[in-house]
PDB file of C-alpha atoms in Angstrom:
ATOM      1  CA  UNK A   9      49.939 145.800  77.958  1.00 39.00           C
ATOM      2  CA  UNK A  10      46.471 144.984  79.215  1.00 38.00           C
ATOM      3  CA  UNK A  11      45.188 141.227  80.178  1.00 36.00           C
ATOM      4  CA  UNK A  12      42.246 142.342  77.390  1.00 36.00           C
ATOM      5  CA  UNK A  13      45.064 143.051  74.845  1.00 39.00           C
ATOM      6  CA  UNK A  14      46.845 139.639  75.498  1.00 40.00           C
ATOM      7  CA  UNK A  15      43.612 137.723  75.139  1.00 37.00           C
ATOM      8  CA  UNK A  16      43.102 139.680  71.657  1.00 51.00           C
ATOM      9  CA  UNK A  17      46.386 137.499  70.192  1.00 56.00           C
ATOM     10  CA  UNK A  18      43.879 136.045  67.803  1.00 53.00           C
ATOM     11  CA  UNK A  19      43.911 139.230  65.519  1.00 72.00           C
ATOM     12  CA  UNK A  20      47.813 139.047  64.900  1.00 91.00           C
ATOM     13  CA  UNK A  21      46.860 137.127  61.416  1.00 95.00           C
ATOM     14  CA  UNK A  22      49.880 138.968  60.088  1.00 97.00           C
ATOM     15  CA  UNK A  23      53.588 139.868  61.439  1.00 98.00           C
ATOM     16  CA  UNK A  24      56.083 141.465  59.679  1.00 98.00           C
ATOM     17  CA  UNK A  25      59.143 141.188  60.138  1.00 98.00           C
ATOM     18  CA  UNK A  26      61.887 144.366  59.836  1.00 98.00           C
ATOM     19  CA  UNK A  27      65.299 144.704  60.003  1.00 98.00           C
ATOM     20  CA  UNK A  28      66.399 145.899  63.287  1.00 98.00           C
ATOM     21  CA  UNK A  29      69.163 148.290  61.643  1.00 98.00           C
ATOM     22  CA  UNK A  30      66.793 150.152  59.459  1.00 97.00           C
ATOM     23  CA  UNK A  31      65.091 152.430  61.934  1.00 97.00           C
ATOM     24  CA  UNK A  32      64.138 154.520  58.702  1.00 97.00           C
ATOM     25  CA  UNK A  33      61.747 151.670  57.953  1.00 97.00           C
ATOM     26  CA  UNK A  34      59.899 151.260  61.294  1.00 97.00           C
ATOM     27  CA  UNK A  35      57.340 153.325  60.817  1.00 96.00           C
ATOM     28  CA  UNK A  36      56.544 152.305  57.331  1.00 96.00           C
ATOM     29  CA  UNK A  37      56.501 148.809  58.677  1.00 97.00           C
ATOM     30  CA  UNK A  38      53.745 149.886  61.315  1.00 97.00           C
ATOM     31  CA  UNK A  39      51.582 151.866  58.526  1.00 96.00           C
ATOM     32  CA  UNK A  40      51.972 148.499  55.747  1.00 97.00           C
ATOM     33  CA  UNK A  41      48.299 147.369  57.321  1.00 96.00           C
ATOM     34  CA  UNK A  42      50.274 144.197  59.394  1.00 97.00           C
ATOM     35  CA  UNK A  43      48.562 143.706  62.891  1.00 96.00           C
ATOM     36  CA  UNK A  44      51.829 143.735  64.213  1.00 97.00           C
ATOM     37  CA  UNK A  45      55.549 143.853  63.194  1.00 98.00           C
ATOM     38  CA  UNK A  46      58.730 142.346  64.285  1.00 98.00           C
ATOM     39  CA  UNK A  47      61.561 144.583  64.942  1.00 98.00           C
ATOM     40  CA  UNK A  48      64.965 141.930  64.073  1.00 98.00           C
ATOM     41  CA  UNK A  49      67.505 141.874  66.367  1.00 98.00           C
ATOM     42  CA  UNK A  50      68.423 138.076  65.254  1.00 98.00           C
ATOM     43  CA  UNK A  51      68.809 136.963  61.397  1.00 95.00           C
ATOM     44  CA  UNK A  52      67.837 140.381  59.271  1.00 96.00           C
ATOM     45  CA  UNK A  53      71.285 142.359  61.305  1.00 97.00           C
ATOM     46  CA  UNK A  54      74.875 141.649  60.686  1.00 97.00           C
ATOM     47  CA  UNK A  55      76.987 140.928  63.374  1.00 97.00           C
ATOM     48  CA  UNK A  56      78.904 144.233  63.215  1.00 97.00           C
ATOM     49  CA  UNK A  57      75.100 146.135  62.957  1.00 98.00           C
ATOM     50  CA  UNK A  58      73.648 144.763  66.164  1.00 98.00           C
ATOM     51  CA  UNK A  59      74.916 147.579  68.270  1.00 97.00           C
ATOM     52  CA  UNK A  60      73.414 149.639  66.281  1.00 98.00           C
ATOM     53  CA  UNK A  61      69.947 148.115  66.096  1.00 98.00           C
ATOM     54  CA  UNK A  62      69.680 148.317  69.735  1.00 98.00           C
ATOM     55  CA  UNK A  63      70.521 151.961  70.034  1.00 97.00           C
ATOM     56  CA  UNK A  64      67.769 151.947  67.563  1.00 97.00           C
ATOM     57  CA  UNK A  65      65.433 150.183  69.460  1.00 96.00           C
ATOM     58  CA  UNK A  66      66.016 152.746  72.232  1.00 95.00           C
ATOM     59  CA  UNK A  67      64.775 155.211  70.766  1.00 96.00           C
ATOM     60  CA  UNK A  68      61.765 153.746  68.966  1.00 96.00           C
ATOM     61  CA  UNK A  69      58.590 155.698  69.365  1.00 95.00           C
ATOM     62  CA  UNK A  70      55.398 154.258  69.966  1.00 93.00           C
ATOM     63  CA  UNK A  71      54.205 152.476  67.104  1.00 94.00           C
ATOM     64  CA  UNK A  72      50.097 152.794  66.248  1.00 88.00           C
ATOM     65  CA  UNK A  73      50.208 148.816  65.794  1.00 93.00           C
ATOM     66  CA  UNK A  74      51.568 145.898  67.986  1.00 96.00           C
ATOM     67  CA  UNK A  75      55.284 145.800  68.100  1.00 97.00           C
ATOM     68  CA  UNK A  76      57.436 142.563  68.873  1.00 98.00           C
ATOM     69  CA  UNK A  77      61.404 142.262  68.956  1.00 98.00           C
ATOM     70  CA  UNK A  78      63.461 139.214  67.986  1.00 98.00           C
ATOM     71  CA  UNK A  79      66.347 138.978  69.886  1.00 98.00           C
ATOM     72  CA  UNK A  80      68.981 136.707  69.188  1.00 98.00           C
ATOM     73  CA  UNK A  81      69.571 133.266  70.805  1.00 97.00           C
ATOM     74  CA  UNK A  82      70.075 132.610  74.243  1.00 97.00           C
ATOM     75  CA  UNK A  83      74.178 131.145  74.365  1.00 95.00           C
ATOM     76  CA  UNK A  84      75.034 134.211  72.178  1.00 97.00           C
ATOM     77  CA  UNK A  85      77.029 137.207  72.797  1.00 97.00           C
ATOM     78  CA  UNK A  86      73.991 139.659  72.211  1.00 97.00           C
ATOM     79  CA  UNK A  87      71.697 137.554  74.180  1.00 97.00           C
ATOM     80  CA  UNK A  88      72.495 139.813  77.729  1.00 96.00           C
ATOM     81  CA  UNK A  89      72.434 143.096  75.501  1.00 97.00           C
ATOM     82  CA  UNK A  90      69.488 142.394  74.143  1.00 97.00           C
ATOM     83  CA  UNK A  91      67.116 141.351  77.006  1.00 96.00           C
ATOM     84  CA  UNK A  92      68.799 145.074  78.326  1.00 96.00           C
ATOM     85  CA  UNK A  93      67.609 146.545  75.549  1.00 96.00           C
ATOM     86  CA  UNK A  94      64.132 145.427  74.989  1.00 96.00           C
ATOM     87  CA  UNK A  95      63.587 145.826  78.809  1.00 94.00           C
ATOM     88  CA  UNK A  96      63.005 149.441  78.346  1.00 90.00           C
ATOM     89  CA  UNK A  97      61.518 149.750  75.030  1.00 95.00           C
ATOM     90  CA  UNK A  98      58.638 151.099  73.430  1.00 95.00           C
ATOM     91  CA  UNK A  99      57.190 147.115  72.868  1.00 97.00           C
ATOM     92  CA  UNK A 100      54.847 145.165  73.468  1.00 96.00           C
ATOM     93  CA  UNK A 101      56.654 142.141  73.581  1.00 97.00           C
ATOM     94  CA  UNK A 102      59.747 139.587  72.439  1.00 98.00           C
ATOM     95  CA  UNK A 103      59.944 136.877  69.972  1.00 98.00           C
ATOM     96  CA  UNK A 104      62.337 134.323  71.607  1.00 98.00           C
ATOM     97  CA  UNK A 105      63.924 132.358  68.542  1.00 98.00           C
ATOM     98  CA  UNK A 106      65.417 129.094  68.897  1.00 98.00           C
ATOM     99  CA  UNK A 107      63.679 128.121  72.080  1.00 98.00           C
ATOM    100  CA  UNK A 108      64.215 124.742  74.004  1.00 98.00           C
ATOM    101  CA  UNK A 109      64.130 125.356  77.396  1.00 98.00           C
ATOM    102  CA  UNK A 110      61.517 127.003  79.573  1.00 97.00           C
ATOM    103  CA  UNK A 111      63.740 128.314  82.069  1.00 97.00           C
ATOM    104  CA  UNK A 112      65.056 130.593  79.357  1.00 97.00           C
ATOM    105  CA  UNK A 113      61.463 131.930  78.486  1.00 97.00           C
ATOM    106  CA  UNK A 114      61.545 133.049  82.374  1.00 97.00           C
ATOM    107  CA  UNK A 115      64.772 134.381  82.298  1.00 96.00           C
ATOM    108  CA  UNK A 116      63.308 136.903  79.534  1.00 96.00           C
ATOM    109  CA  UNK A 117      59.937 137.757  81.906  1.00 96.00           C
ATOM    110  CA  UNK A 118      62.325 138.238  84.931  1.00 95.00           C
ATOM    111  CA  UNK A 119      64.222 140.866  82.327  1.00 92.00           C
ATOM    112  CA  UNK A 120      61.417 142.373  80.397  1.00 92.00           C
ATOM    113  CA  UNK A 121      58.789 142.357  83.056  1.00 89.00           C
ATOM    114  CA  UNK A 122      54.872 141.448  83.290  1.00 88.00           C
ATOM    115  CA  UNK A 123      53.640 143.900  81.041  1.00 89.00           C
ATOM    116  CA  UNK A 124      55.366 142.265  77.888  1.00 94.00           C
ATOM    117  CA  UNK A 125      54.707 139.169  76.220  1.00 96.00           C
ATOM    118  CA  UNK A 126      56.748 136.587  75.305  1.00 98.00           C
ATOM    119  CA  UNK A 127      56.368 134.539  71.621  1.00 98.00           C
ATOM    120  CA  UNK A 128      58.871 131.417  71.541  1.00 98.00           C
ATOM    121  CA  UNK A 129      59.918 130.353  68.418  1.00 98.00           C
ATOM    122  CA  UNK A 130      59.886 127.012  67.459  1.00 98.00           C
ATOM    123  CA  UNK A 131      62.937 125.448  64.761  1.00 98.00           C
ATOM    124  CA  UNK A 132      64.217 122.596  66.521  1.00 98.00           C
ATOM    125  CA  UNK A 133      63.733 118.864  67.223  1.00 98.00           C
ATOM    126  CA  UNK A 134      64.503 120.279  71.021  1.00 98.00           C
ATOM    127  CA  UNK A 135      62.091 122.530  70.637  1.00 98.00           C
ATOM    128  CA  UNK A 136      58.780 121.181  69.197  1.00 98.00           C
ATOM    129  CA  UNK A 137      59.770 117.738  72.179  1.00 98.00           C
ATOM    130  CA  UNK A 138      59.404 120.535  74.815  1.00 98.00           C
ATOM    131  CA  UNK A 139      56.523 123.027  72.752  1.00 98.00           C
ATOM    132  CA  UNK A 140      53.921 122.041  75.872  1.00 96.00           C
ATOM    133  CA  UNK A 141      56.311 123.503  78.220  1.00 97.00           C
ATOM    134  CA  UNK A 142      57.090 126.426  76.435  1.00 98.00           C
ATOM    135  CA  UNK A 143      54.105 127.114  75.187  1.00 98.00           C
ATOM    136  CA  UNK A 144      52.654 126.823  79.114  1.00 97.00           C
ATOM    137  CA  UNK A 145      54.836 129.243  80.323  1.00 97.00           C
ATOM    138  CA  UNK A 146      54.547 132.405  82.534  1.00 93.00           C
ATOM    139  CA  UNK A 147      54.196 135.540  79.865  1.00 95.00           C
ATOM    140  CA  UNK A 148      54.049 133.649  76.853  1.00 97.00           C
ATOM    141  CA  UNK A 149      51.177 134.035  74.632  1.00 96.00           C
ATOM    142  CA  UNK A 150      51.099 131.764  71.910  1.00 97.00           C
ATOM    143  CA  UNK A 151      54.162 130.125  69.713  1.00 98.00           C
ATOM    144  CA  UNK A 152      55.853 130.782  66.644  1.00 98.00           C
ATOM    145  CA  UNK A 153      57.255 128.393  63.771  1.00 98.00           C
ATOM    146  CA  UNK A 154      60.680 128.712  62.112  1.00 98.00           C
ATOM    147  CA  UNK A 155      60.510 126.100  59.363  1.00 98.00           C
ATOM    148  CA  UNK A 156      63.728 126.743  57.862  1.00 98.00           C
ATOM    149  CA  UNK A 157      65.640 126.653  60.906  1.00 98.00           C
ATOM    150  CA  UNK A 158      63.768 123.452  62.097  1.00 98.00           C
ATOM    151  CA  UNK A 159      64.431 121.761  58.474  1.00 98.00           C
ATOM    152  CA  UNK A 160      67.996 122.124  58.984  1.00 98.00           C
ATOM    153  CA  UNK A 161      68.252 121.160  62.595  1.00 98.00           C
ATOM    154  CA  UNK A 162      66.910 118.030  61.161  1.00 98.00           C
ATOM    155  CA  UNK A 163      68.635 117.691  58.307  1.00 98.00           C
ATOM    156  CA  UNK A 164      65.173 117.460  56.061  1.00 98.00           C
ATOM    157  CA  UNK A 165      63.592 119.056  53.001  1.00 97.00           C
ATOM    158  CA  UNK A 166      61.536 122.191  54.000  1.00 96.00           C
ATOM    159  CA  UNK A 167      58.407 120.970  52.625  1.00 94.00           C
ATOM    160  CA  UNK A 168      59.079 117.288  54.290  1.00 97.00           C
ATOM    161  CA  UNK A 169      56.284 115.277  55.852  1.00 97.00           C
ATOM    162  CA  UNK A 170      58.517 116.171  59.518  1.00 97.00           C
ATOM    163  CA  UNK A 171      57.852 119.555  59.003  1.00 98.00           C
ATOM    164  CA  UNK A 172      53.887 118.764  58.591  1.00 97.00           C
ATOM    165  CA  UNK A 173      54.202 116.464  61.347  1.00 98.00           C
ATOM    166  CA  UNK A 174      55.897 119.766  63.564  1.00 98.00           C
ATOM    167  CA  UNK A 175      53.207 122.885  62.503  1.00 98.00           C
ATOM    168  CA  UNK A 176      50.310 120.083  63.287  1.00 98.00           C
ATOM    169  CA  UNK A 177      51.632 118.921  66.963  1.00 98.00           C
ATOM    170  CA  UNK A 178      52.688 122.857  67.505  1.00 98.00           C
ATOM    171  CA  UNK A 179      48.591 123.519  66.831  1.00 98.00           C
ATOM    172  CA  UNK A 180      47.813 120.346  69.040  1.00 97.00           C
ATOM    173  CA  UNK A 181      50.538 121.337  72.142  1.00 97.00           C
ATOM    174  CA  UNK A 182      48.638 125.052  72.044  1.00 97.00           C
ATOM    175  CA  UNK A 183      45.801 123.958  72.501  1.00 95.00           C
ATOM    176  CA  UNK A 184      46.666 121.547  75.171  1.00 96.00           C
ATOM    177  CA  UNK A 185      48.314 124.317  77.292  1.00 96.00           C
ATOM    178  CA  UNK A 186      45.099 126.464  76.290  1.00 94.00           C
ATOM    179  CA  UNK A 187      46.648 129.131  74.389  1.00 95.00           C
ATOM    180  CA  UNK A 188      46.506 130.936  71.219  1.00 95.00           C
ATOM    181  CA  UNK A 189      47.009 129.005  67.992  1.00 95.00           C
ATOM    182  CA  UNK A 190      50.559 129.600  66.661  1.00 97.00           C
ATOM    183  CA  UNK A 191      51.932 131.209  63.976  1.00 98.00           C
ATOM    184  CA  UNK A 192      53.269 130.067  61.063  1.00 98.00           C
ATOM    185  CA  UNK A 193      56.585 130.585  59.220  1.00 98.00           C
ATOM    186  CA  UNK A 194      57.800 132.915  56.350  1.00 98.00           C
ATOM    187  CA  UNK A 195      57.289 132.137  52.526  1.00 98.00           C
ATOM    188  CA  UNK A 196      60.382 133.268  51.509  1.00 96.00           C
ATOM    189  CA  UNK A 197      59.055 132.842  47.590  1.00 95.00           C
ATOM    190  CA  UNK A 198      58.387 137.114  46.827  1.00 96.00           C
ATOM    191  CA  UNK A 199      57.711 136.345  43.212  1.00 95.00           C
ATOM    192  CA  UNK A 200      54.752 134.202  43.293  1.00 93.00           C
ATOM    193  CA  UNK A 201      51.489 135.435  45.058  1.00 94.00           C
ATOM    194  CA  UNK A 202      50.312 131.908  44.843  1.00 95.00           C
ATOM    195  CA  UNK A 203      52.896 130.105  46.490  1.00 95.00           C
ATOM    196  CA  UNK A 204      51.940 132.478  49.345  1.00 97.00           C
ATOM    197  CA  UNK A 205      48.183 132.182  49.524  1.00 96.00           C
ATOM    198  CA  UNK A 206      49.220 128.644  49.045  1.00 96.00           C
ATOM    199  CA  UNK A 207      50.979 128.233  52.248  1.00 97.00           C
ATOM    200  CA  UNK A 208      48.756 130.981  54.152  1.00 97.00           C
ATOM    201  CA  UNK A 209      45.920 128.651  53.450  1.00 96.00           C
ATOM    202  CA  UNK A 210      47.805 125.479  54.764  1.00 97.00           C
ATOM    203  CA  UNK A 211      48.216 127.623  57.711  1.00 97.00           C
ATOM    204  CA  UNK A 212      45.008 128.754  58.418  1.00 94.00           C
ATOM    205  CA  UNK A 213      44.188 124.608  57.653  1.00 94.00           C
ATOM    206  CA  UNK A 214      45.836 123.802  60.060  1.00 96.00           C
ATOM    207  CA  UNK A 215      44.520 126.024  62.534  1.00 94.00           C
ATOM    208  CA  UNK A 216      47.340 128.458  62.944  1.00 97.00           C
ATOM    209  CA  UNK A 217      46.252 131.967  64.020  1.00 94.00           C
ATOM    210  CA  UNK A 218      48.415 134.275  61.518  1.00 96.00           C
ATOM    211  CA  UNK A 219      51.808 133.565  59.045  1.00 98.00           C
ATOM    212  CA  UNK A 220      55.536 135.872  59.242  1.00 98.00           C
ATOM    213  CA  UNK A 221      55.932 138.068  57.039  1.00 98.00           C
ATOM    214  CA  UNK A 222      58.881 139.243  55.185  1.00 98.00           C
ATOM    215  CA  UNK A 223      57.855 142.315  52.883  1.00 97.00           C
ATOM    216  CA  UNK A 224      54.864 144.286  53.062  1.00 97.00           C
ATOM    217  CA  UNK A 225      53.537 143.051  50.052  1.00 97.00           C
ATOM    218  CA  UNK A 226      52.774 140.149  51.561  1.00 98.00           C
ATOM    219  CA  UNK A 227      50.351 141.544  54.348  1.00 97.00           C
ATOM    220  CA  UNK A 228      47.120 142.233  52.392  1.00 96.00           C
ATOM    221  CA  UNK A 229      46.789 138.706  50.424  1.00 97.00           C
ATOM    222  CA  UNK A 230      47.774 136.699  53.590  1.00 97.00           C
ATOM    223  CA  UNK A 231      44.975 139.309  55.689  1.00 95.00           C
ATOM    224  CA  UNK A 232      42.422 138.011  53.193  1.00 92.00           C
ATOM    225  CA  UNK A 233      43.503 134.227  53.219  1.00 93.00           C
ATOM    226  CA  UNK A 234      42.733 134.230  56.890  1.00 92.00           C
ATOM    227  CA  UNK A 235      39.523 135.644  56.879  1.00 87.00           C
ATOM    228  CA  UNK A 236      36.685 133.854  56.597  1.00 81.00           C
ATOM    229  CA  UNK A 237      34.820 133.569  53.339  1.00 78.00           C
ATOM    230  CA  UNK A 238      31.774 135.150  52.427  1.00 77.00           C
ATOM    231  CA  UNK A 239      30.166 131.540  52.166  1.00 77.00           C
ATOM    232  CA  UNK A 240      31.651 130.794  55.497  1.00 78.00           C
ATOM    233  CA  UNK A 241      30.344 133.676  57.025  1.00 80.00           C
ATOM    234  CA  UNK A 242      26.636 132.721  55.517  1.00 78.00           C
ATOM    235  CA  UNK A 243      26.465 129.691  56.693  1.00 77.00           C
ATOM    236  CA  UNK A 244      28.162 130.518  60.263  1.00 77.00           C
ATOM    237  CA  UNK A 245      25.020 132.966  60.267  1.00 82.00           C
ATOM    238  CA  UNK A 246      22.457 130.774  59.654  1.00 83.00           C
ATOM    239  CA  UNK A 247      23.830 128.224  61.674  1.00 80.00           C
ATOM    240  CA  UNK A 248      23.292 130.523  65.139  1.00 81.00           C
ATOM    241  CA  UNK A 249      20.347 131.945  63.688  1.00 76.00           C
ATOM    242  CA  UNK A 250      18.682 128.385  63.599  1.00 79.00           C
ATOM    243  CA  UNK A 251      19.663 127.871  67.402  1.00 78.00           C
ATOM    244  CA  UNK A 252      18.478 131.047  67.950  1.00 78.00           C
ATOM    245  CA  UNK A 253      15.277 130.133  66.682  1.00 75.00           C
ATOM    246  CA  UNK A 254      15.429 126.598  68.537  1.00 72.00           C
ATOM    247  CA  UNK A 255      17.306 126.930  71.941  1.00 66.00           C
ATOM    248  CA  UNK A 256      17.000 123.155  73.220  1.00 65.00           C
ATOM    249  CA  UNK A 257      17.388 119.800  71.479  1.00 62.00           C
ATOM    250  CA  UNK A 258      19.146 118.654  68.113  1.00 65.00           C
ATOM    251  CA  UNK A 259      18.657 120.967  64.943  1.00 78.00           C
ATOM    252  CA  UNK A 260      18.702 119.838  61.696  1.00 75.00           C
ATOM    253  CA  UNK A 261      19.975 122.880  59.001  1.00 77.00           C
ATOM    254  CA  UNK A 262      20.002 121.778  55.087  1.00 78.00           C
ATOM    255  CA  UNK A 263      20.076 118.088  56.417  1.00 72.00           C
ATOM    256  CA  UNK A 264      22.813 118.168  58.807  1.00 79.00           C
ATOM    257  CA  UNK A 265      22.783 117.912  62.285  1.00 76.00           C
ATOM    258  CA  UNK A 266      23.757 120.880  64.188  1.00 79.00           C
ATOM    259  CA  UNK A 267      25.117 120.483  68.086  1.00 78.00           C
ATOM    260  CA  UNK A 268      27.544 122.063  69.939  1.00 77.00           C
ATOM    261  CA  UNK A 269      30.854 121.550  67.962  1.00 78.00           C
ATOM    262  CA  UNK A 270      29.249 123.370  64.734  1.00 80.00           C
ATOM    263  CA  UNK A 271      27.785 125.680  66.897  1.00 79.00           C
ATOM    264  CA  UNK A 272      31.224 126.603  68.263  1.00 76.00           C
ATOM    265  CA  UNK A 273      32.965 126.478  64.636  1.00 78.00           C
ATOM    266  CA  UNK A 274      29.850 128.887  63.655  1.00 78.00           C
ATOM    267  CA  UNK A 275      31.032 131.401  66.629  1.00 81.00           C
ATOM    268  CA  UNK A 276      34.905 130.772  65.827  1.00 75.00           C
ATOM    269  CA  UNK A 277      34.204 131.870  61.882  1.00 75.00           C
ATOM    270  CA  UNK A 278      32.297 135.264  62.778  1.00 79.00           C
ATOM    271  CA  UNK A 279      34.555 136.201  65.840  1.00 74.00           C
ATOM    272  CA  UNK A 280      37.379 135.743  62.999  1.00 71.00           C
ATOM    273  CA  UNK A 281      35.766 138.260  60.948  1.00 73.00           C
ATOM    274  CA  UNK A 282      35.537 140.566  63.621  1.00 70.00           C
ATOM    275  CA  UNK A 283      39.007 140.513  64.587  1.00 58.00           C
ATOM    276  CA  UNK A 284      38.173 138.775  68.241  1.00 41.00           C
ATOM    277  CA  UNK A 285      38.608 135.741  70.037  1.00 37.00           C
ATOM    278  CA  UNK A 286      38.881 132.605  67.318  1.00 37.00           C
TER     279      UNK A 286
END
């Protein structure tokens, strides 16, 4: 994978996840419209599948979309396997659940080498204290939120104001170590469209890059949640065309004052709908 490619991390608005022992469904996974999909080594395989999945994994083709792994955590039995198997893989890089420490996160670039990228996964108190450091290191690109995971490490409601307090310091620690906004969890909820746009638009709120997936039907509302709107992208348009048309000093637009920071959101919002750098 290319430096360019690793700088385009804003486009992943959508990542779907797969179950590792279903090598029938990788393909369909890559063609559901996702900008990239998860291959699951961790939660989505039983115990007595996991073999399997990897022997899967080796002999994965390359995909016409991004393709991430999840391995399983490190302190588990299928943690050595499974660095062994993604090192050789068709991928373009590993989802790290459970992560704490960032000598782990180098003990997976020493394993999978330079040329894939590493996603940590945030869902624990552990985690989120040392998100700067993981975030910040070698490989990794930007972060990933488990909600679930992190609820129960705590012992708290799902939807509790801890979990708010986590997604909006994992946004804030990015951005700190000057990488790509996160991603947020899964909406496990496959009955109600709303409850998804719901959350995708907390997400995007919030200034997360993309949201998990867990079934394809999920990809094409979430796409549309994070792009811009068409009023968005009108205003982000006349916004640059007014500094266009006035290059130094203050502008006024409609009565508000326009200077750097709106300038910047302007760029943000139509480098969004372009798929580029946000």
């Amino acid at each position: 994978m290319s430096n360019s490619r690793k700088a385009n991390s804003s486009s992943w608005s959508t990542l779907l996840f797969v179950p590792g022992d279903r090598p029938e469904r990788f393909a369909k996974a890559a063609a559901s419209g996702a900008d990239a999909i998860i291959i699951d080594l961790e939660d989505a395989v039983r115990s007595e599948s996991k073999g399997f999945a990897r022997v899967a994994l080796s002999e994965l083709p390359r995909l016409a979309c991004t393709v991430f792994v999840r391995i399983n955590p490190v302190g588990s039995a299928e943690w050595g396997p499974d660095l062994a198997a993604v090192a050789g893989a068709a991928i373009d890089g590993v989802v790290v659940p459970k992560a704490e420490e960032p000598r782990h996160l180098a003990e997976v670039a020493r394993n999978i080498g330079a040329a894939k990228i590493i996603l940590p996964q945030i869902e624990s108190a552990r985690g989120l204290d040392n998100a700067r450091d993981l975030i910040a290191a070698e490989g990794v690109v930007c972060a990933v939120f488990g909600h679930l995971d992190f609820s129960a490490d705590l012992g708290c409601a799902p939807e509790s104001d801890i979990v708010t307090f986590a997604r909006a310091m994992l946004v804030y620690q990015s951005r700190l170590a000057n990488k790509a906004a996160p991603i947020d969890s899964v909406t496990v909820d496959l009955s109600s469209e709303s409850a998804l746009l719901r959350d995708a638009q907390r997400a995007r709120d919030f200034g997360f890059g993309g949201k998990l997936l867990i079934h394809p039907k999920q990809v094409e509302p979430v796409r549309r949640a994070f792009e811009p709107t068409t009023d968005e992208l009108t205003w982000a348009s006349r916004v640059l065309e007014a500094a266009e048309a006035s290059p130094s000093g203050a502008l006024l637009l409609d009565g508000k004052m326009i200077d750097k920071p709106v300038l910047d959101a302007a760029r943000r919002t139509l480098a969004r709908a372009n798929k580029g750098v946000g």
